[in-house]
PDB file of C-alpha atoms in Angstrom:
ATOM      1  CA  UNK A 126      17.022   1.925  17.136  1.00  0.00           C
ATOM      2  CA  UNK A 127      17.303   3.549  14.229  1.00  0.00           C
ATOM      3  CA  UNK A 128      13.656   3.652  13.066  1.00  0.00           C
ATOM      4  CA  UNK A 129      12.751   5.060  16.552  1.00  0.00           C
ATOM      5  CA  UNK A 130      15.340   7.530  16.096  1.00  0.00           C
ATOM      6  CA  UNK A 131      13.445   8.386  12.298  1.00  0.00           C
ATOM      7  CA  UNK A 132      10.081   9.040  14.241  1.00  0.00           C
ATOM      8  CA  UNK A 133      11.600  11.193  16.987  1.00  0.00           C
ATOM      9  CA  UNK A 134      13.652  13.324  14.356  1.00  0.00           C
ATOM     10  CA  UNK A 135      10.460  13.482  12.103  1.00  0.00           C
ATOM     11  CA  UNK A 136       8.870  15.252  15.536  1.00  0.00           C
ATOM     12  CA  UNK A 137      11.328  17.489  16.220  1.00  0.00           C
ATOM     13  CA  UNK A 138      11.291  19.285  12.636  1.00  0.00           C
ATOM     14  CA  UNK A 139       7.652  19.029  13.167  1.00  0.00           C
ATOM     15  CA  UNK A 140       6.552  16.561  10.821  1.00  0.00           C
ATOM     16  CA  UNK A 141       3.849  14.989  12.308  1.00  0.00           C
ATOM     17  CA  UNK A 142       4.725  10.853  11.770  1.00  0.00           C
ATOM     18  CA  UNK A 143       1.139   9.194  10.417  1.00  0.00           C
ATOM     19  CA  UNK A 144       0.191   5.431  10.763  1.00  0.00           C
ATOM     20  CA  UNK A 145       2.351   4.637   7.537  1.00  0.00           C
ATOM     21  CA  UNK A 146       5.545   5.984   9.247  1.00  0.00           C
ATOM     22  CA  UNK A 147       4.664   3.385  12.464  1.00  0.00           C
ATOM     23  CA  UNK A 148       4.221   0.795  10.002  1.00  0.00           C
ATOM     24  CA  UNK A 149       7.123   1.329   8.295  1.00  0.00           C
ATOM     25  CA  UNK A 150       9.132   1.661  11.595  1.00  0.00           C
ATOM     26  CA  UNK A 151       7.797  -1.395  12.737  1.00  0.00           C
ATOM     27  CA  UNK A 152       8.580  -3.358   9.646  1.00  0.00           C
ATOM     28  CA  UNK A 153      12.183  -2.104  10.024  1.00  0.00           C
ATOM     29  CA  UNK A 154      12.347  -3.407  13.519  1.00  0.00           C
ATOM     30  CA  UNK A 155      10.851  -6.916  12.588  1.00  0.00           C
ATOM     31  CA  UNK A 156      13.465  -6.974   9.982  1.00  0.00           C
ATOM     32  CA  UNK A 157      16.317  -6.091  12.927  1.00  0.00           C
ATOM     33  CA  UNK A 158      14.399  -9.134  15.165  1.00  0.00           C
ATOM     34  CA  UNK A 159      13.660  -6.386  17.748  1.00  0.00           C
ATOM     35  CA  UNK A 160      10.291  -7.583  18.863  1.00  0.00           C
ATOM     36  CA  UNK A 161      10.591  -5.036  21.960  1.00  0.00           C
ATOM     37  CA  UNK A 162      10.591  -2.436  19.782  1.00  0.00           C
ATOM     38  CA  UNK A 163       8.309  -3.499  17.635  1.00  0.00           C
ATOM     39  CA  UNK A 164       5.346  -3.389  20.159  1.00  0.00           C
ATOM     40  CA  UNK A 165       6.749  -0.570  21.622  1.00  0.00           C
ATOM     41  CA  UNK A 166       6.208   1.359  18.428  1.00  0.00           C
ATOM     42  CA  UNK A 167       2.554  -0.244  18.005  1.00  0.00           C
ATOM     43  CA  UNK A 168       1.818   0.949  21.445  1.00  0.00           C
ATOM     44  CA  UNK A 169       3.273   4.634  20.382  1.00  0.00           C
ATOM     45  CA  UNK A 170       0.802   4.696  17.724  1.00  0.00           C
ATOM     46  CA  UNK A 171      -2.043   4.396  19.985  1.00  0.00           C
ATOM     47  CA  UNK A 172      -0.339   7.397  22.247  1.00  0.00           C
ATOM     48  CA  UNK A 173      -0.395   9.613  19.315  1.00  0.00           C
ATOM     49  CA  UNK A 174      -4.004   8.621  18.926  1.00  0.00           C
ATOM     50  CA  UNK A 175      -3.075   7.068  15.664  1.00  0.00           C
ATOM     51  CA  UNK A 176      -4.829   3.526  14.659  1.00  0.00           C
ATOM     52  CA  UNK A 177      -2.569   1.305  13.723  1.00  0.00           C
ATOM     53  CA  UNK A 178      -3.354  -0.954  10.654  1.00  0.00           C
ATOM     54  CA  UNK A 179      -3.509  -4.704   9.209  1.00  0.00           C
ATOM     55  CA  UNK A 180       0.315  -3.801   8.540  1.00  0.00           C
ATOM     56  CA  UNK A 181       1.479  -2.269  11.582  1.00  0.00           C
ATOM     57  CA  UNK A 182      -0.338  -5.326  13.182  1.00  0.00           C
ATOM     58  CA  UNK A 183       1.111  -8.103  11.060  1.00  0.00           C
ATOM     59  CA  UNK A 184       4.816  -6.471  10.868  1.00  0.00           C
ATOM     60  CA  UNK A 185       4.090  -6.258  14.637  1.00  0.00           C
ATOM     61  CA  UNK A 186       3.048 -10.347  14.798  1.00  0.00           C
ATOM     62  CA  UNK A 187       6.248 -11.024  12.380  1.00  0.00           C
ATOM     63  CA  UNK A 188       8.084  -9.600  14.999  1.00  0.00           C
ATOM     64  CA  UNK A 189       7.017 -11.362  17.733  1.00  0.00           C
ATOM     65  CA  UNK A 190       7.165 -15.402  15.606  1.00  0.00           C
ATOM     66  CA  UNK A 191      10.656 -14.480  14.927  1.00  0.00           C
ATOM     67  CA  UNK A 192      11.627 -14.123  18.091  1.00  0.00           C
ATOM     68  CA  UNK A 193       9.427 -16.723  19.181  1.00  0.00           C
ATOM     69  CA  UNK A 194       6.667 -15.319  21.141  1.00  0.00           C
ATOM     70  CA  UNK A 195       3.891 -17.136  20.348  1.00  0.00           C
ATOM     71  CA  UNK A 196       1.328 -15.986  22.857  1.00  0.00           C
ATOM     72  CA  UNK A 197       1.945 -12.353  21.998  1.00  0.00           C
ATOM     73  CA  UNK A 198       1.393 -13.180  18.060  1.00  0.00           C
ATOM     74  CA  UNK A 199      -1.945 -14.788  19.541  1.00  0.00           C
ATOM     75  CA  UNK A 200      -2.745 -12.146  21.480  1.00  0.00           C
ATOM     76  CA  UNK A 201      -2.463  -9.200  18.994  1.00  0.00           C
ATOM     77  CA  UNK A 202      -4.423 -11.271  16.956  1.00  0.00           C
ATOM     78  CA  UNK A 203      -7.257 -11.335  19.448  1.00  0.00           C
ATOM     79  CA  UNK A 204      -6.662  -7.424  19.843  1.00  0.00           C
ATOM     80  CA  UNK A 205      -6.777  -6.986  16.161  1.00  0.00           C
ATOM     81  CA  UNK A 206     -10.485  -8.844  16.390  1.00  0.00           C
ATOM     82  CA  UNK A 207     -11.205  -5.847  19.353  1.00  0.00           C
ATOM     83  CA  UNK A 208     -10.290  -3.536  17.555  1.00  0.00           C
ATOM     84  CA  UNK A 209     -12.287  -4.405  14.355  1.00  0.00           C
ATOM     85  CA  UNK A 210      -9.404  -5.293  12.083  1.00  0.00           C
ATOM     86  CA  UNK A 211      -9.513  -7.916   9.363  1.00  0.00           C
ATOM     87  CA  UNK A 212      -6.993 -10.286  10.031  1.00  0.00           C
ATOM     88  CA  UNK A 213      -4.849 -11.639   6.433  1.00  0.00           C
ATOM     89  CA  UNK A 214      -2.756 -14.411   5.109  1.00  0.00           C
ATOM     90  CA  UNK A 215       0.382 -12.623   5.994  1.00  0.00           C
ATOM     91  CA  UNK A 216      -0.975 -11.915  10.396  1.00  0.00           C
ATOM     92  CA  UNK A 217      -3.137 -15.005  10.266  1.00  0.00           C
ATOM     93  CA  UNK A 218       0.294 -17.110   9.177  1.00  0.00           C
ATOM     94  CA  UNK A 219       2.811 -15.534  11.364  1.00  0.00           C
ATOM     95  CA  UNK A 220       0.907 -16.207  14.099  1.00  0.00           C
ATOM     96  CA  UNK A 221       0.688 -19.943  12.837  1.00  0.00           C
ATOM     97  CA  UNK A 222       4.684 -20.050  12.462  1.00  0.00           C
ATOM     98  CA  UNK A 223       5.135 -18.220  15.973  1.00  0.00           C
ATOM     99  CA  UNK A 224       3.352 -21.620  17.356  1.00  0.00           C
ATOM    100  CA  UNK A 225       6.297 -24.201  15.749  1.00  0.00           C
ATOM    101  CA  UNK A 226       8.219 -23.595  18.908  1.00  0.00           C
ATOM    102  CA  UNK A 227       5.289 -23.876  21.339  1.00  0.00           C
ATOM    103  CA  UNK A 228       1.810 -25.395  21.719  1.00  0.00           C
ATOM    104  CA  UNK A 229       0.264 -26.952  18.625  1.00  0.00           C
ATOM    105  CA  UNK A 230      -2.997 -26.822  20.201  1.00  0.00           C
ATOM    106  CA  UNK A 231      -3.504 -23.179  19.609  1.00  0.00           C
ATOM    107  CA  UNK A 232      -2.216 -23.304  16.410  1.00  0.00           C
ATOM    108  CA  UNK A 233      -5.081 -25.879  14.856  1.00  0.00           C
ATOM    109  CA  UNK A 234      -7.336 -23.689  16.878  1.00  0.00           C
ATOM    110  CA  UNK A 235      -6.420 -20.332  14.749  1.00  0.00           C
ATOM    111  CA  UNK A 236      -6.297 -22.607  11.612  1.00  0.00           C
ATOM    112  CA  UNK A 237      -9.568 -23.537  12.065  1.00  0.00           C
ATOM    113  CA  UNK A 238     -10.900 -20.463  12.618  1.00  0.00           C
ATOM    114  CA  UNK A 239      -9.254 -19.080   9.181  1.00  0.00           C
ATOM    115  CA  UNK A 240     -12.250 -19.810   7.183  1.00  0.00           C
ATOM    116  CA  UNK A 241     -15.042 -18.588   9.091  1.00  0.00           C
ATOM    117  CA  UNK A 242     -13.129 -14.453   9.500  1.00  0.00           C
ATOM    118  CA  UNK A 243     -11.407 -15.185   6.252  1.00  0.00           C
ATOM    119  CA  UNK A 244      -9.089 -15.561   4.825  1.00  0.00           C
ATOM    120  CA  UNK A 245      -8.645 -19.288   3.614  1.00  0.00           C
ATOM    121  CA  UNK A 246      -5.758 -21.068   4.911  1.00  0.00           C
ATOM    122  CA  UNK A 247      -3.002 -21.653   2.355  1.00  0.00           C
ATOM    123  CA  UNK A 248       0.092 -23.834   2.253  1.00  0.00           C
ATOM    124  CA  UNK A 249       1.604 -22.185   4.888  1.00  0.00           C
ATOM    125  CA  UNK A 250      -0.620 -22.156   7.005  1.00  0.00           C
ATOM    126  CA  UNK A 251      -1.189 -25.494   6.771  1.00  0.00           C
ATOM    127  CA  UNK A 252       2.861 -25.808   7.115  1.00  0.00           C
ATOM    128  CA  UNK A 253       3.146 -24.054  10.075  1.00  0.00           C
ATOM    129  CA  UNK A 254       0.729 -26.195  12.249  1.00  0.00           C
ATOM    130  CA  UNK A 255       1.782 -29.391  10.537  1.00  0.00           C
ATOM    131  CA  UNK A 256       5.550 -28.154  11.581  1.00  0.00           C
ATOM    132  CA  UNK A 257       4.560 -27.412  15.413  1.00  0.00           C
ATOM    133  CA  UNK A 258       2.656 -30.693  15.511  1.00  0.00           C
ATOM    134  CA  UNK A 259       5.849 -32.155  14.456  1.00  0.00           C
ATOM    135  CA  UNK A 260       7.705 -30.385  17.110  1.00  0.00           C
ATOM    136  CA  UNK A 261       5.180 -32.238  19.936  1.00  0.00           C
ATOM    137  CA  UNK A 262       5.713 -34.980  18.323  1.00  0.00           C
ATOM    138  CA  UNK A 263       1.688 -34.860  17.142  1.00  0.00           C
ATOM    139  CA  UNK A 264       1.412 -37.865  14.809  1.00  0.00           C
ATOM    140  CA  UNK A 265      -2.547 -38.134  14.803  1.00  0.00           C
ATOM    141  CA  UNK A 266      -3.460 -34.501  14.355  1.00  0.00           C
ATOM    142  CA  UNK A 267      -0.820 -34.370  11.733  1.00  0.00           C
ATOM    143  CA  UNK A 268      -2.383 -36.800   9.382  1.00  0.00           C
ATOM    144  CA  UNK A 269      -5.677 -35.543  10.259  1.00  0.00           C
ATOM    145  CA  UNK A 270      -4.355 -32.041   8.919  1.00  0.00           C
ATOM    146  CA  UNK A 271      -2.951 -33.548   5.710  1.00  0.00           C
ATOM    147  CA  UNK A 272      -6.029 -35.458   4.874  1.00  0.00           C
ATOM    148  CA  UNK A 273      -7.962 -31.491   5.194  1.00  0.00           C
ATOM    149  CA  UNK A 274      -5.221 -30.205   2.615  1.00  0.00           C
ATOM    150  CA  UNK A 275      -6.210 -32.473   0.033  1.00  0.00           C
ATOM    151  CA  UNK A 276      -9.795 -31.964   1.359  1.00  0.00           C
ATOM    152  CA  UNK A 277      -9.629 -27.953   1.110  1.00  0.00           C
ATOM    153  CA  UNK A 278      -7.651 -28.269  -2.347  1.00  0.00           C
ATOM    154  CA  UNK A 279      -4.416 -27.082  -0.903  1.00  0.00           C
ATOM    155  CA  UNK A 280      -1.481 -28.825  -2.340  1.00  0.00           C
ATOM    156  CA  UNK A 281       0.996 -30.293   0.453  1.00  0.00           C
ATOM    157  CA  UNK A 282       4.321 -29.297  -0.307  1.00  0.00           C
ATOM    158  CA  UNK A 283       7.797 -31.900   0.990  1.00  0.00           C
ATOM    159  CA  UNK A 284       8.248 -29.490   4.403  1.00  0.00           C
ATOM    160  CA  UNK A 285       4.582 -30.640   5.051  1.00  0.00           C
ATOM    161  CA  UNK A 286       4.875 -34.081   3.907  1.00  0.00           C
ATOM    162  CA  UNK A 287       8.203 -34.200   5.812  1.00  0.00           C
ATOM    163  CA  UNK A 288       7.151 -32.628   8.810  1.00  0.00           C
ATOM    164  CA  UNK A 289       4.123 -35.453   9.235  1.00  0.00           C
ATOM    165  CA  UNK A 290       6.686 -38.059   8.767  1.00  0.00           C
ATOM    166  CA  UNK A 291       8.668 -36.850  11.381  1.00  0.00           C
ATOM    167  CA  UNK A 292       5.802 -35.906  13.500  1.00  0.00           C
ATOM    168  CA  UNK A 293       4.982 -39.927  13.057  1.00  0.00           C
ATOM    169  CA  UNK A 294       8.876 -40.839  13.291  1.00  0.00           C
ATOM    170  CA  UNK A 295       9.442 -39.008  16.472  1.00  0.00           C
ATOM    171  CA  UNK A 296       5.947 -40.415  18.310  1.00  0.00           C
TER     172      UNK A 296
END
């Protein structure tokens, strides 16, 4: 609340509050795990016909994996892609993470799609999708995605190697 109360101060002494102000808001909120907020500020910015930015987007799509809304971290990717934004590591993999607690399907989808917008999946990435194919209990698509690690030249770290174990363990 209190970062919406920042904006709405910064109007009334007439200090007009630029994309940077939004972003910063909307970090604040994904900090506070107010995802409401969050995309209620994004939506603000487009009100005062400002265009939000790779930040305000991927503070925005933090928001949303930690309170685990995976379709809406899909979905402002998608709108990021409308709106001519270049997605990066940071959106691309908290998208990825927002998908451990729902469909793993998705999730291999937007991995590999990484490489042809950019940017290259990292450890993470590769992480996150390995963790919500654990979750499902995903055993083959799991050791299919560890194989393209080593293939890509991305190191595996133990949560990957552990979550393919379990992912084999729980199937």
């Amino acid at each position: 609340r209190t970062a919406l109360q920042l904006l709405a101060k910064m109007v009334e002494i007439q200090v007009t509050p630029d994309a940077v102000s939004y972003s910063t808001a909307i970090s604040a909120s994904t900090r506070g795990k107010k995802w409401e907020l969050a995309l209620f500020l994004l939506s603000g910015m487009l009100a005062m016909q400002l265009r939000p930015n790779e930040v305000s987007y991927s503070a925005s799509i933090s928001a949303c994996e930690k309170a685990g809304h995976w379709q809406l971290a899909l979905s402002l990717l998608v709108e990021m892609v409308r709106i001519r934004l270049t997605w990066n590591t940071i959106c691309c993999n908290a998208a990825l993470s927002s998908c451990k607690g729902g469909d793993w399907q998705p999730a291999l989808s937007l991995l590999r799609s990484m490489p042809e917008v950019q940017p290259a999946p990292d450890e993470i990435s590769y992480t996150a999708v390995l963790t919500a194919c654990q979750q499902r209990s995903r055993w083959q698509p799991a050791l299919s995605l560890l194989r393209g690690m080593f293939d890509e030249g991305v190191r595996p770290s133990e949560i990957a190697y552990s979550a393919v174990v379990d992912a084999c363990e729980l199937s």
